[in-house]
Structures are given as structure tokens and as C-alpha cells.
PDB file of C-alpha atoms and ligand atoms in Angstrom:
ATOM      1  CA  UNK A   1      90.247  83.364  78.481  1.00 55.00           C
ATOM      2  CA  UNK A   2      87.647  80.925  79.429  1.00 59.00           C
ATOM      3  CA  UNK A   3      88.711  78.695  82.548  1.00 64.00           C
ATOM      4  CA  UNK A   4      88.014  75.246  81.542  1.00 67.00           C
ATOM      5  CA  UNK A   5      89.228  73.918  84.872  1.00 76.00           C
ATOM      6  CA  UNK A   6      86.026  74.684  86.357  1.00 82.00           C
ATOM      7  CA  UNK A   7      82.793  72.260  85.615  1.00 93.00           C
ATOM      8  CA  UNK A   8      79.744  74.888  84.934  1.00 96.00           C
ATOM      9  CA  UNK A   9      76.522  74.656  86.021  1.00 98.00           C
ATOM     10  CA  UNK A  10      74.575  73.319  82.820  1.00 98.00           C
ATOM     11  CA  UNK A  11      70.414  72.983  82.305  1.00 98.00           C
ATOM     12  CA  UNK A  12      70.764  68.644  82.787  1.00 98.00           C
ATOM     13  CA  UNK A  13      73.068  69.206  85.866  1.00 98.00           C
ATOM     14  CA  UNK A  14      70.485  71.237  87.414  1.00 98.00           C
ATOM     15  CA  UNK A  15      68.118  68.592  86.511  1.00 98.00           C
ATOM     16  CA  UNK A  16      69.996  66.256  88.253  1.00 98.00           C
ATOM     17  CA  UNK A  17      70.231  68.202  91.251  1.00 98.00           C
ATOM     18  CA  UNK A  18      66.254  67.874  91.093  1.00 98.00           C
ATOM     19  CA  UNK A  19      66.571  64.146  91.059  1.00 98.00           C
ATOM     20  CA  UNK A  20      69.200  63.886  93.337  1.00 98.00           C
ATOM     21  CA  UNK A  21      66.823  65.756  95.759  1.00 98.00           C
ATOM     22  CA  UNK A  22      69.789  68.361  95.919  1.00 98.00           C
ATOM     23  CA  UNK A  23      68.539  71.543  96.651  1.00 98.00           C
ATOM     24  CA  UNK A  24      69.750  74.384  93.723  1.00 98.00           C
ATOM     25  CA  UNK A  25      70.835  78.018  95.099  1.00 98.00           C
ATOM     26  CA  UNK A  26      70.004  81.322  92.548  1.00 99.00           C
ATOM     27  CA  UNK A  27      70.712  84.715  92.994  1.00 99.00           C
ATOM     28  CA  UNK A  28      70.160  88.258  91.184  1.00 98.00           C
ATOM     29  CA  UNK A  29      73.175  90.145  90.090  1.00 98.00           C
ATOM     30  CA  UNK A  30      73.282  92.909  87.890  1.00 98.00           C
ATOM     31  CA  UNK A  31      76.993  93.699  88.303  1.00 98.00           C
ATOM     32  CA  UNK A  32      80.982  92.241  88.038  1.00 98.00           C
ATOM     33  CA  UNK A  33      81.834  92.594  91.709  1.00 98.00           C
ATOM     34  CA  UNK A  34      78.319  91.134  92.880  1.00 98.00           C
ATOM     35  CA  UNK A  35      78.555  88.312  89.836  1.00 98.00           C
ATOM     36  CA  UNK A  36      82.307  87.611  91.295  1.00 98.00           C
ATOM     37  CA  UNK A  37      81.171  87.300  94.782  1.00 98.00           C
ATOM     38  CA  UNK A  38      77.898  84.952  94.034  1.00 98.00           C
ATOM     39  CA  UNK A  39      80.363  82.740  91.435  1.00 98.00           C
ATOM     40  CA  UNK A  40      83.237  81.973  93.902  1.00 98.00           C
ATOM     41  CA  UNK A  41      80.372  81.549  96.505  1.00 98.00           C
ATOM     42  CA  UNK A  42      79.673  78.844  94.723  1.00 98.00           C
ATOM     43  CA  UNK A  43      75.598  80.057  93.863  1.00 98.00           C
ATOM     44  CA  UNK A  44      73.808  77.983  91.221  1.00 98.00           C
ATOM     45  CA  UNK A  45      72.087  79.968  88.730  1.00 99.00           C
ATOM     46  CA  UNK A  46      73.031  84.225  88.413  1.00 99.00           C
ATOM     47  CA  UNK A  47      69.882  85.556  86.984  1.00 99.00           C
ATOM     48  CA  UNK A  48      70.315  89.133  85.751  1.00 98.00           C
ATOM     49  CA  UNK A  49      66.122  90.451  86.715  1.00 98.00           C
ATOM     50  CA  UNK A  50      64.202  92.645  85.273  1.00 98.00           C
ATOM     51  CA  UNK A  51      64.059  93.935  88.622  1.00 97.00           C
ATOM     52  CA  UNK A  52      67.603  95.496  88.048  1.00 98.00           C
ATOM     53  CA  UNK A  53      64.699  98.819  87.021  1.00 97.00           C
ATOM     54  CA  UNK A  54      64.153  98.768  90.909  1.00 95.00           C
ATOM     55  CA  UNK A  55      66.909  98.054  93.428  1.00 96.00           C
ATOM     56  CA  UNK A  56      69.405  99.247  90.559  1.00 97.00           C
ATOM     57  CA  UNK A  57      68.072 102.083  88.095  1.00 97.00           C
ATOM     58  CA  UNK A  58      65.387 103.435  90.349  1.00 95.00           C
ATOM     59  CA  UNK A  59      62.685 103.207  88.746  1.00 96.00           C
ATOM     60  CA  UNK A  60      59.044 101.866  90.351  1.00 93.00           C
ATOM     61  CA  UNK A  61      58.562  99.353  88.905  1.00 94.00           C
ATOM     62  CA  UNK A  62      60.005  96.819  85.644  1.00 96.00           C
ATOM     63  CA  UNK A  63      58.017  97.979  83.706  1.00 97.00           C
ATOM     64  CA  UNK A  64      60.365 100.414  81.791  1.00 98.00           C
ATOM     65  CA  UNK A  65      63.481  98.077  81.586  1.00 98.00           C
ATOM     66  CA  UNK A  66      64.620  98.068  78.470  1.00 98.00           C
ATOM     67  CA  UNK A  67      66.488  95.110  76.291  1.00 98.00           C
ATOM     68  CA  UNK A  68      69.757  97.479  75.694  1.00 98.00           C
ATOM     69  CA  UNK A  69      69.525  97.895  79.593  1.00 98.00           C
ATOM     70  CA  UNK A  70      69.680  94.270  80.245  1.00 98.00           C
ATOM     71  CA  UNK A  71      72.035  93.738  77.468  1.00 98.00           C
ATOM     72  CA  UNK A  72      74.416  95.985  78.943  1.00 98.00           C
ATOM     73  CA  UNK A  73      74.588  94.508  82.584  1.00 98.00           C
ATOM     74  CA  UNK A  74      74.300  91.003  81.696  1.00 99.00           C
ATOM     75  CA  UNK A  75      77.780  91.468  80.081  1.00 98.00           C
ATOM     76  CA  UNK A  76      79.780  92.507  83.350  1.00 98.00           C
ATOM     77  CA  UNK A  77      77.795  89.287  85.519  1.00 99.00           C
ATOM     78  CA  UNK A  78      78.720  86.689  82.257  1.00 98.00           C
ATOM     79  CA  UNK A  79      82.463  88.383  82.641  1.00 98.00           C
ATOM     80  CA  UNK A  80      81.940  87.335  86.636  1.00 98.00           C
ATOM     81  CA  UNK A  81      80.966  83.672  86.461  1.00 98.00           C
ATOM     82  CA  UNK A  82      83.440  81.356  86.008  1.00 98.00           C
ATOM     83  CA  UNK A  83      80.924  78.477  87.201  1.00 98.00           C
ATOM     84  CA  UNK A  84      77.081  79.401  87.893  1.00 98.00           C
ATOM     85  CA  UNK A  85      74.512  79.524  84.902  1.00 98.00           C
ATOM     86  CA  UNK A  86      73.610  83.202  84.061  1.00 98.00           C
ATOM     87  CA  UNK A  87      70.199  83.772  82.837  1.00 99.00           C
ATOM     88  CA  UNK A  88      69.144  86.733  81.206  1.00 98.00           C
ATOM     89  CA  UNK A  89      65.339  88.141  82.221  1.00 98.00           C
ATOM     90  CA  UNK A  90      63.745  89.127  78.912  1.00 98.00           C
ATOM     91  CA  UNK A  91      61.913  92.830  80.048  1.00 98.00           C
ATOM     92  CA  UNK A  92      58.873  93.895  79.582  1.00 97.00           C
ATOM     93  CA  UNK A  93      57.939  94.327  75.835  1.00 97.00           C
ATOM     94  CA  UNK A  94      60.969  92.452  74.401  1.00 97.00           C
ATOM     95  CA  UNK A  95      58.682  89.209  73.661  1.00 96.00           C
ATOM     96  CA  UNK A  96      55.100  90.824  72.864  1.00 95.00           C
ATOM     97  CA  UNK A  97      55.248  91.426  69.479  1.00 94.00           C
ATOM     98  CA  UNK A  98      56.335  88.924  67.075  1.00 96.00           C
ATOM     99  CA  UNK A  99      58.121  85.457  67.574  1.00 97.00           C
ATOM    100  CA  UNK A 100      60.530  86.758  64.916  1.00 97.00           C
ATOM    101  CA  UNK A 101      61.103  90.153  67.532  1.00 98.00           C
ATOM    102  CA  UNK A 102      60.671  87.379  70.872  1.00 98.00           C
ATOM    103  CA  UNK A 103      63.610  85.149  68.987  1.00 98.00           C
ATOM    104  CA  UNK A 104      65.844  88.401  68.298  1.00 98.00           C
ATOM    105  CA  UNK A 105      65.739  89.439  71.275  1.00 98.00           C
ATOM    106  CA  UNK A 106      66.506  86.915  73.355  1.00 98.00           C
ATOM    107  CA  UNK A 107      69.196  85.539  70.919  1.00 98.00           C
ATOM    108  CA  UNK A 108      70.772  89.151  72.089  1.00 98.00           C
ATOM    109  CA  UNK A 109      71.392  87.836  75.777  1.00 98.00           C
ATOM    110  CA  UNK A 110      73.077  84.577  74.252  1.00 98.00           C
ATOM    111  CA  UNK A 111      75.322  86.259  71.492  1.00 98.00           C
ATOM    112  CA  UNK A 112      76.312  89.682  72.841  1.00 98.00           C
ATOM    113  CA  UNK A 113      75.736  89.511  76.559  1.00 98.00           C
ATOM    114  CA  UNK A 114      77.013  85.722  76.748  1.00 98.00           C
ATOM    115  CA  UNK A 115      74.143  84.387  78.772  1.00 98.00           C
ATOM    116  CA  UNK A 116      73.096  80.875  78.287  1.00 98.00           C
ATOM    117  CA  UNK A 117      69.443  81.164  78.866  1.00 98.00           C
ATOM    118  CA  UNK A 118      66.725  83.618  79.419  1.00 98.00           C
ATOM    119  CA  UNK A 119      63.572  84.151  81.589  1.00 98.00           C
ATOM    120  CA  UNK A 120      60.141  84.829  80.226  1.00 98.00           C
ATOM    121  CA  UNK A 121      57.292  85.766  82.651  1.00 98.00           C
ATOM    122  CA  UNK A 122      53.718  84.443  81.740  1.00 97.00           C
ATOM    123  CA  UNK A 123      51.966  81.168  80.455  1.00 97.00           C
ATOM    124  CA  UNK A 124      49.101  82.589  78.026  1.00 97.00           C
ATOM    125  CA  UNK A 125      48.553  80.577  75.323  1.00 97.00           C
ATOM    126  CA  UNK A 126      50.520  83.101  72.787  1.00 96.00           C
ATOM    127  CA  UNK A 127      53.596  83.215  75.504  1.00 97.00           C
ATOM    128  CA  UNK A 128      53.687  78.955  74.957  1.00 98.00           C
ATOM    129  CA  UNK A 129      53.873  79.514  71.663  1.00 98.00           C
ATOM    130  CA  UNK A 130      56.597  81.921  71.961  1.00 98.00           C
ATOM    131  CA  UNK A 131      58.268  79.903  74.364  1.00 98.00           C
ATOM    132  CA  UNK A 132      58.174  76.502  71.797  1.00 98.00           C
ATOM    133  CA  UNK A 133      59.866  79.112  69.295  1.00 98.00           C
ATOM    134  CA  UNK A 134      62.934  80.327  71.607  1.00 98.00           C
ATOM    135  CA  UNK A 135      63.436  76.635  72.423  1.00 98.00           C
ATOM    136  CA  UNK A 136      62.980  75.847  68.839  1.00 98.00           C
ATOM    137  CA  UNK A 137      65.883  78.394  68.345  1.00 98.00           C
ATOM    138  CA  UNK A 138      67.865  76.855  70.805  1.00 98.00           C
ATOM    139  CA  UNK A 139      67.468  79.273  73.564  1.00 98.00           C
ATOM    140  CA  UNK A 140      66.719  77.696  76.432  1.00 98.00           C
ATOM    141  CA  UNK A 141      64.149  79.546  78.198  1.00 98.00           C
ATOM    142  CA  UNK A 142      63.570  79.712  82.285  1.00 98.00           C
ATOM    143  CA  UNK A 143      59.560  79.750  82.986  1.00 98.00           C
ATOM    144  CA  UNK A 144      57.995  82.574  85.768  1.00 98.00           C
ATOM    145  CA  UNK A 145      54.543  81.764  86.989  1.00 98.00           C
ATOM    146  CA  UNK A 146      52.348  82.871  89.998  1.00 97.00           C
ATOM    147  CA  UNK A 147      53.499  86.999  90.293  1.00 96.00           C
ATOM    148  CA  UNK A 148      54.628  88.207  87.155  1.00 94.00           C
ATOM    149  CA  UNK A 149      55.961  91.734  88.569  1.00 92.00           C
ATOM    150  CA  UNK A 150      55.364  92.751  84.452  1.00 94.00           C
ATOM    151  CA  UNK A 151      51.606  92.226  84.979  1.00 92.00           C
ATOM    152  CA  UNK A 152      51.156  94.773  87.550  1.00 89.00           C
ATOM    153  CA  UNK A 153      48.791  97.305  86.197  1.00 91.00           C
ATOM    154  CA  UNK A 154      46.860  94.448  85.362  1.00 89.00           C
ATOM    155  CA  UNK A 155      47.436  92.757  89.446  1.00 86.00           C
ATOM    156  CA  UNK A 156      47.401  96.289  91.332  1.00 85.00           C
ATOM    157  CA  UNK A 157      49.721  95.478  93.440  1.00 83.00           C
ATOM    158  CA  UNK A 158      52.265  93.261  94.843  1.00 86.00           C
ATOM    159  CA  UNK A 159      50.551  90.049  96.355  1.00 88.00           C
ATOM    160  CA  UNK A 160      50.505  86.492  97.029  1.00 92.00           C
ATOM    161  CA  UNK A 161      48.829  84.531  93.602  1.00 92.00           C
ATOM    162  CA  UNK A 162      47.074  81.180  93.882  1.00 92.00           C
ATOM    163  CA  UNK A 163      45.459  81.386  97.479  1.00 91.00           C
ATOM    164  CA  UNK A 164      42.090  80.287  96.000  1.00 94.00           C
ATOM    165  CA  UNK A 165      41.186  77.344  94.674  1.00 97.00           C
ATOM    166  CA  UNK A 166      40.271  77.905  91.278  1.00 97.00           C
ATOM    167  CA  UNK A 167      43.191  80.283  90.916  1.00 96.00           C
ATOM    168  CA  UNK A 168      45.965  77.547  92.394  1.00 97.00           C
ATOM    169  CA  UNK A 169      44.294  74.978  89.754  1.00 98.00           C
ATOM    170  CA  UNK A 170      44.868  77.057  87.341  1.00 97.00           C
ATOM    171  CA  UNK A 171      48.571  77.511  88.151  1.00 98.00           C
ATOM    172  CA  UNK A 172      49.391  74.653  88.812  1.00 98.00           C
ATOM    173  CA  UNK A 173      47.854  74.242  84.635  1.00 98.00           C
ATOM    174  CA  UNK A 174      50.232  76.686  83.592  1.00 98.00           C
ATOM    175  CA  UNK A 175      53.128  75.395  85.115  1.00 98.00           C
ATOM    176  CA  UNK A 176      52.588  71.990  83.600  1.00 98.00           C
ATOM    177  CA  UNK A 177      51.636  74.052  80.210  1.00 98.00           C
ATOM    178  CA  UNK A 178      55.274  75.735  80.645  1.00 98.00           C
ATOM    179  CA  UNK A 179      57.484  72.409  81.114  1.00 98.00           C
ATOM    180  CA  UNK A 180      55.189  70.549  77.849  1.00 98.00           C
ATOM    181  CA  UNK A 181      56.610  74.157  76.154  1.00 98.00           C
ATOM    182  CA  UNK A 182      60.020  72.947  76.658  1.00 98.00           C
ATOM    183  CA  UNK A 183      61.239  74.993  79.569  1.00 98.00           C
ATOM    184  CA  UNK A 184      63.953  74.178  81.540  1.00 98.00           C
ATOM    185  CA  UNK A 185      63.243  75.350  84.820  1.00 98.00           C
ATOM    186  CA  UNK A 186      60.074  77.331  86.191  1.00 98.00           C
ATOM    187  CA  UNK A 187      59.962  79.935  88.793  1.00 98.00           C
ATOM    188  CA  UNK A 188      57.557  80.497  91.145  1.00 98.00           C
ATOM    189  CA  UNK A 189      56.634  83.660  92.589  1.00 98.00           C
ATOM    190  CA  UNK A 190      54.793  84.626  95.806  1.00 97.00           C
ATOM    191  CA  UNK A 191      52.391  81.379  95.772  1.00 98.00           C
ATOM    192  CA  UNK A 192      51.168  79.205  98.763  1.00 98.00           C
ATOM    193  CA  UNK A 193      53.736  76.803  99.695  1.00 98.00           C
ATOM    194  CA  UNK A 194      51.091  73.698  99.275  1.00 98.00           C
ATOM    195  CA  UNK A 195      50.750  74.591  95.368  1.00 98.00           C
ATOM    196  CA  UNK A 196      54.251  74.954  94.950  1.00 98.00           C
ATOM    197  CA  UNK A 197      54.485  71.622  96.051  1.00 98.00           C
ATOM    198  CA  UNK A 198      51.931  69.873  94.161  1.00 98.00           C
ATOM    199  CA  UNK A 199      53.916  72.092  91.115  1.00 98.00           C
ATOM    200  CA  UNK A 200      57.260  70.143  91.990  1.00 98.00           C
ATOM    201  CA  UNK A 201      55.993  67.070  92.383  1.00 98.00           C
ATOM    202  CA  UNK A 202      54.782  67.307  88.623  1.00 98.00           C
ATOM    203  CA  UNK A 203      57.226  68.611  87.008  1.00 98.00           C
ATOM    204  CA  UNK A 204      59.965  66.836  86.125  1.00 98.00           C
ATOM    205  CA  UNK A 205      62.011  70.077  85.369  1.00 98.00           C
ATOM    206  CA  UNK A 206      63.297  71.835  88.515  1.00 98.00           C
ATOM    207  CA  UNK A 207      61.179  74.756  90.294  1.00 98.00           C
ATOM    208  CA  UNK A 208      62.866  77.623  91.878  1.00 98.00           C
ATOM    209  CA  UNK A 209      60.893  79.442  94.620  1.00 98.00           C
ATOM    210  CA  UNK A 210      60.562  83.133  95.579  1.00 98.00           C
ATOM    211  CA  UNK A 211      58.204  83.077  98.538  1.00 98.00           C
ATOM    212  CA  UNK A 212      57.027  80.142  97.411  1.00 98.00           C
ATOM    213  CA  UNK A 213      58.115  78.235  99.881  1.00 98.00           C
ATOM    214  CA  UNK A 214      60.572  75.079 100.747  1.00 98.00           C
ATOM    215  CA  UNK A 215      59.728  72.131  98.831  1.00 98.00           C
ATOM    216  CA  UNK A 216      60.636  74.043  95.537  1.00 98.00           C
ATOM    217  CA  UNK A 217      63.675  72.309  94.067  1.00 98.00           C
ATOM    218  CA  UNK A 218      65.617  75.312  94.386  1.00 98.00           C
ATOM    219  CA  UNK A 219      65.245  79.300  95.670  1.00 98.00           C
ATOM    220  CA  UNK A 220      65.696  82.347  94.382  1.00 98.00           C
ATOM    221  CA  UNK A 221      66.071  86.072  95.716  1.00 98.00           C
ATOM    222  CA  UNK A 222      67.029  89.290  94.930  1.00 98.00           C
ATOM    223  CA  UNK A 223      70.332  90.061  95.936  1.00 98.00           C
ATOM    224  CA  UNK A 224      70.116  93.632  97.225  1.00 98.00           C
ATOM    225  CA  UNK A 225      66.924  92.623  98.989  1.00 97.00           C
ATOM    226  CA  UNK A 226      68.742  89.555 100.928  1.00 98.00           C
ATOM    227  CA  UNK A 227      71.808  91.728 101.347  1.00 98.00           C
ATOM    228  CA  UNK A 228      70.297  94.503 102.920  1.00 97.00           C
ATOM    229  CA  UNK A 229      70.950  96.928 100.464  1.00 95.00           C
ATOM    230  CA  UNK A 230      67.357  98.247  99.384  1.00 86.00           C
ATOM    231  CA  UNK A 231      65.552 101.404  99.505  1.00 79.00           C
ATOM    232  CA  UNK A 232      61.913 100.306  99.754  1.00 77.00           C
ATOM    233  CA  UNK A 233      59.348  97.964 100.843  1.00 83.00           C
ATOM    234  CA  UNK A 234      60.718  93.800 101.722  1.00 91.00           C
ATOM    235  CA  UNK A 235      57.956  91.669 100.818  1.00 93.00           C
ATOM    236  CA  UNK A 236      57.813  88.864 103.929  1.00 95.00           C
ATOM    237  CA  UNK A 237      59.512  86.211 101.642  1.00 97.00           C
ATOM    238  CA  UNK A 238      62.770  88.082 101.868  1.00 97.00           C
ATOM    239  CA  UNK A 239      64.786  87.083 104.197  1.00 97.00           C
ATOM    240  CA  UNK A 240      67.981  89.849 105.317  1.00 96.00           C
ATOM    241  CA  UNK A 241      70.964  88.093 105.489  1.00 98.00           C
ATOM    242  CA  UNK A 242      73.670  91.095 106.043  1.00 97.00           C
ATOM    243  CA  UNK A 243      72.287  95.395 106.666  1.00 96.00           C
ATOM    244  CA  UNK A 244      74.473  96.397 103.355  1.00 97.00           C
ATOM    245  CA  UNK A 245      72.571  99.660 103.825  1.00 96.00           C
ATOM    246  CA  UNK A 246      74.111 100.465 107.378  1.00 96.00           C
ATOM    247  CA  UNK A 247      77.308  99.000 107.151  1.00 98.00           C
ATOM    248  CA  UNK A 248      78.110 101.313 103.742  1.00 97.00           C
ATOM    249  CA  UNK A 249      76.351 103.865 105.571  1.00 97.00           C
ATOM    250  CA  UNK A 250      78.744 103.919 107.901  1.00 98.00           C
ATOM    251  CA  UNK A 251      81.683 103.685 106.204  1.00 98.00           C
ATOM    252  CA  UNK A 252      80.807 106.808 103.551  1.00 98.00           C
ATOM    253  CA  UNK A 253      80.109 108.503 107.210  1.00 98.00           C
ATOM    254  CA  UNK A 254      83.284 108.081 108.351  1.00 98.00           C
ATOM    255  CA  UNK A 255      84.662 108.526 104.967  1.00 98.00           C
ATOM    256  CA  UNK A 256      83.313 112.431 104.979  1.00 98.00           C
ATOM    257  CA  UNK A 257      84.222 113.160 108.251  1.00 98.00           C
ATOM    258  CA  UNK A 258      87.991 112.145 107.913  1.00 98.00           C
ATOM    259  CA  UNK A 259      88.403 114.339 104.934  1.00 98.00           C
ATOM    260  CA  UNK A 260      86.131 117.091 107.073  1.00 98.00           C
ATOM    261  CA  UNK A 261      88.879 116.749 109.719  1.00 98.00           C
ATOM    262  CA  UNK A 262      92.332 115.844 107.361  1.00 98.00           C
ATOM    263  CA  UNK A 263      92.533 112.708 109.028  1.00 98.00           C
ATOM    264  CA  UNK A 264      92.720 111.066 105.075  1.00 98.00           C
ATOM    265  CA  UNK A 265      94.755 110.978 103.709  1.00 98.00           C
ATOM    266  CA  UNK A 266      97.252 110.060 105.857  1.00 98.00           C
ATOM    267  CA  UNK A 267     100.770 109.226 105.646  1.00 97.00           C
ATOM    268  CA  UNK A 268      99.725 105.927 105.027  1.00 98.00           C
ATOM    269  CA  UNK A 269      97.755 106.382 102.093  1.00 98.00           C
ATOM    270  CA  UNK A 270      99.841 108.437 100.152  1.00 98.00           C
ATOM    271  CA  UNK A 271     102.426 108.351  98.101  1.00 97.00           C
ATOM    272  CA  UNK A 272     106.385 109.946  99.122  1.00 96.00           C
ATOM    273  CA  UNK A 273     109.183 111.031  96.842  1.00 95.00           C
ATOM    274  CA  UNK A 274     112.600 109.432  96.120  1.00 96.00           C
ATOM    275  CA  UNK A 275     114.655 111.191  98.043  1.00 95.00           C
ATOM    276  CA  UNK A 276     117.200 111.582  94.977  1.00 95.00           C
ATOM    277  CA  UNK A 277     114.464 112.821  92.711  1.00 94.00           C
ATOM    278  CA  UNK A 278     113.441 115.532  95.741  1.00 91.00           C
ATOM    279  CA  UNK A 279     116.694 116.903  95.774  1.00 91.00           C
ATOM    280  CA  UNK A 280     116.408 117.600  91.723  1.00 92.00           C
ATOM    281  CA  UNK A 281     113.503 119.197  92.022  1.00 92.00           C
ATOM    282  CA  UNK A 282     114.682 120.875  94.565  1.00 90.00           C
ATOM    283  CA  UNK A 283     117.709 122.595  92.068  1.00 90.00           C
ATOM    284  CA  UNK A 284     115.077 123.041  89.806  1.00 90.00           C
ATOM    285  CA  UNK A 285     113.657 125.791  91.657  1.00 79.00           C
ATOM    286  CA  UNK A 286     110.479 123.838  92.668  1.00 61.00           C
ATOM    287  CA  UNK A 287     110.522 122.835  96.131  1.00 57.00           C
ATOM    288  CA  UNK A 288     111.310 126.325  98.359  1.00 59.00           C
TER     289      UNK A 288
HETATM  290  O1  KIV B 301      63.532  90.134  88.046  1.00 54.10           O
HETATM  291  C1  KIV B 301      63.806  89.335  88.944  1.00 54.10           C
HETATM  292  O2  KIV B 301      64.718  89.550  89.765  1.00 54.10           O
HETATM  293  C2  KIV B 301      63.028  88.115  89.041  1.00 54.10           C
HETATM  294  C3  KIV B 301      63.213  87.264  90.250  1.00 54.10           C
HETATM  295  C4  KIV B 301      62.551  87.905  91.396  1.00 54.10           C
HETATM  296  C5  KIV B 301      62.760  85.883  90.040  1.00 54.10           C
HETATM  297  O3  KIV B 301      62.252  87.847  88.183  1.00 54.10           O
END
């Protein structure tokens, strides 16, 4: 059962956090024990990425993330959070077809999964649209401007977005376009720290920053990046606080050579007989 004791993070207490100039904290999690960990940390916002493909599935890139995917481990990270928001990050090709197929699918994250928004990367004119639908539907949708990982055969590669002129203009456009759309919040992604600020000082909704930057009104990473706990390249935004990677290293290490050597389990870690119960088996023939 729900616990009502605790107040939840909700889309106009985040907005007050924005006004109140208090800074608001998000994480990726993709998992219960992670979820559990972030929520009794006392994190913000829980966004279950698309980029659960790559530091979870293994796969390069988001690109192949499907909605039953994200269905199925935003459940166990909704079961987690007792207090932070949990957004659900609508993949790539769950909102390019139809606003009919846009609205289905992100109504999945609110009535099976139990999130209580979702993420849509993009501000083309069609996305707005989409966007004014989902909100239309009640779904309140998180905005993702400046690298859109889902664009990358189109980008190339991995790289900071908005370093010229024309380009930051124009983001700084689409990030206004998003909040008149009705979003709630709008991330920024791997953008020059001066646009981001000119972005949060015109929006009145609150902007969360991934290498964007500190004068976003909140920041986001992904967990197994700032944990320590990935298997490829850290973009320079990411910032390692714990080596996950060594310190489970190390354990499954010591793990294997215990068992090598009989060390585990020891008397310790197992489990004895009654002595009464012994000495029946032992009439019944089965202890010599
Ligand atoms: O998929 C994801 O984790 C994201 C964040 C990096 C914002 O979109």
C-alpha cells in the first residue's frame, strides 16, 4: 500500500523549487534496488532513460529501446519511490507515428508502469503538436532539447549542440516553443552553459541540465555513469562520484577465490542441524 505519510514530489512543487531558487536533484534508474536507494536519498525526479539500451541492455546506442522494454523497468523504479517523481522516457519510435499511437503510448507509462510523466526528445514543429496532445490527454510531458541521443544518425556522434550562434538562437527558440507546448520541465543536453542560462532565465518552467551547466534549475545524470558502474566512454559532463566497477570487481574476485579455496561457505554461513532431529536421522540409517 501507498505510504501517504510521505509528501511526493509533484510538477508545481518542482516549480516552486524554481522560484524558490532551490536547486532540483534527478537521477536515472532503471531498477528496484537503485529506485530504493535514489528515493530514501531523498533525489527529486527518477527518470527511467532511454539510455537504459546502453549502460543496462547493451546495446550501442537508444536507438532500439523498445516501449515494452521501458514498460517493464519503469514498474520495479515506480514500486521504489515512495517520494521522488518518476518519469518515463518515451523511446525511440513510440511518438513518430500518429498522435493517436504518441497518446497510447505514453498513457502506457502512466497506467501500467505507474509513472506520472514522460520525456519526449525533440521540438520540430510535428513533436509540439504531439506534445499539446499528451498534455491535452493529461500526460504531463518532460521536454529534451540540445542532444537528442535519438537523433544520432542524423548528429554522427556524441557532441556539444548550440556552440554557434545561429544554432544557440535557435535553441534557445525551441525551448521557449516547448514550455508555450505545455511542458513541465525541459532538459537540456550537452549545451554551452551561457545558453542554458539565457534558457532558464526564460522559462518559467524549471530546466534540468546534463552538461549543461550550473545555472540550470536543476541536474540530471545517468546513474551508472555517476556511480562508476559503466563500460564505455564518460562524456566530460559526468562527473564519478563512487568506482561501482572496481569495488564489485573486487568483491566477485574474492567471491571466486573463496569458493576456489573452500573458504565459503563457512561455518558461519551455513545452516546446522537440531541436534534431536540428527540423532533421528541418524536411526534412520542416514547419517553413518
Ligand atoms: O535517457 C536518458 O537517460 C536521458 C537523460 C540523459 C536525460 O535522456
Amino acid at each position: 500500500m501507498a505510504d501517504t505519510t510521505i509528501p511526493k514530489v509533484t510538477i508545481p512543487s518542482l516549480r516552486a523549487k524554481k522560484a524558490a531558487g532551490e536547486k532540483i536533484t534527478a537521477l536515472t534508474a532503471y531498477d528496484y534496488p537503485i529506485a530504493r536507494i535514489l528515493d530514501e536519498a531523498g533525489i527529486d525526479i527518477i527518470l527511467v532513460g532511454d539510455s537504459l539500451g546502453m549502460v543496462v541492455l547493451g546495446y550501442e546506442n537508444t536507438i532500439p529501446v523498445t516501449m515494452d522494454e521501458m514498460i517493464h523497468h519503469t514498474k520495479p523504479v515506480v514500486r521504489a519511490a515512495r517520494r521522488a517523481l518518476v518519469v518515463g522516457d518515451m523511446p525511440y519510435f513510440s511518438f513518430h507515428l500518429s498522435e493517436a499511437e504518441t497518446i497510447r503510448n505514453a498513457s502506457r507509462f502512466l497506467k501500467e508502469a505507474g509513472a506520472r510523466a514522460v520525456k519526449v526528445e525533440g521540438a520540430s514543429k510535428k513533436r509540439l503538436r504531439l506534445i499539446e496532445g499528451l498534455v491535452e490527454a493529461e500526460i504531463p510531458v518532460m521536454g529534451h532539447v540540445g542532444l537528442t541521443p535519438q537523433s544520432i544518425y542524423h548528429l554522427g556522434q556524441f557532441k556539444v549542440r548550440g556552440g554557434a550562434a545561429k544554432e544557440a538562437d535557435n535553441l534557445i527558440r525551441d525551448a521557449i516553443a516547448l514550455e508555450a507546448a505545455g511542458v513541465f520541465a525541459v532538459v537540456l543536453e550537452c549545451i554551452p552553459m551561457e545558453v542554458a542560462r539565457i534558457i532558464t532565465g526564460r522559462l518559467a518552467v524549471p530546466t534540468i541540465g546534463i552538461g549543461a551547466g550550473p545555472w540550470c534549475d536543476g541536474q540530471i545524470l545517468v546513474f551508472h555513469d555517476m556511480a562508476g558502474c559503466e563500460h564505455g566512454y564518460l562524456p566530460k559532463f559526468v562527473k564519478k562520484y563512487a568506482d561501482l566497477q572496481n569495488i564489485l570487481t573486487g568483491a566477485v574476485n574474492a567471491y571466486i577465490r573463496d569458493v576456489r579455496a573452500g573458504s565459503f561457505p563457512d561455518d558461519a554461513h551455513s545452516y546446522h542441524m537440531k541436534p534431536e532431529a540428527a540423532k533421528e536421522l541418524k536411526k534412520l540409517d542416514r547419517i553413518k
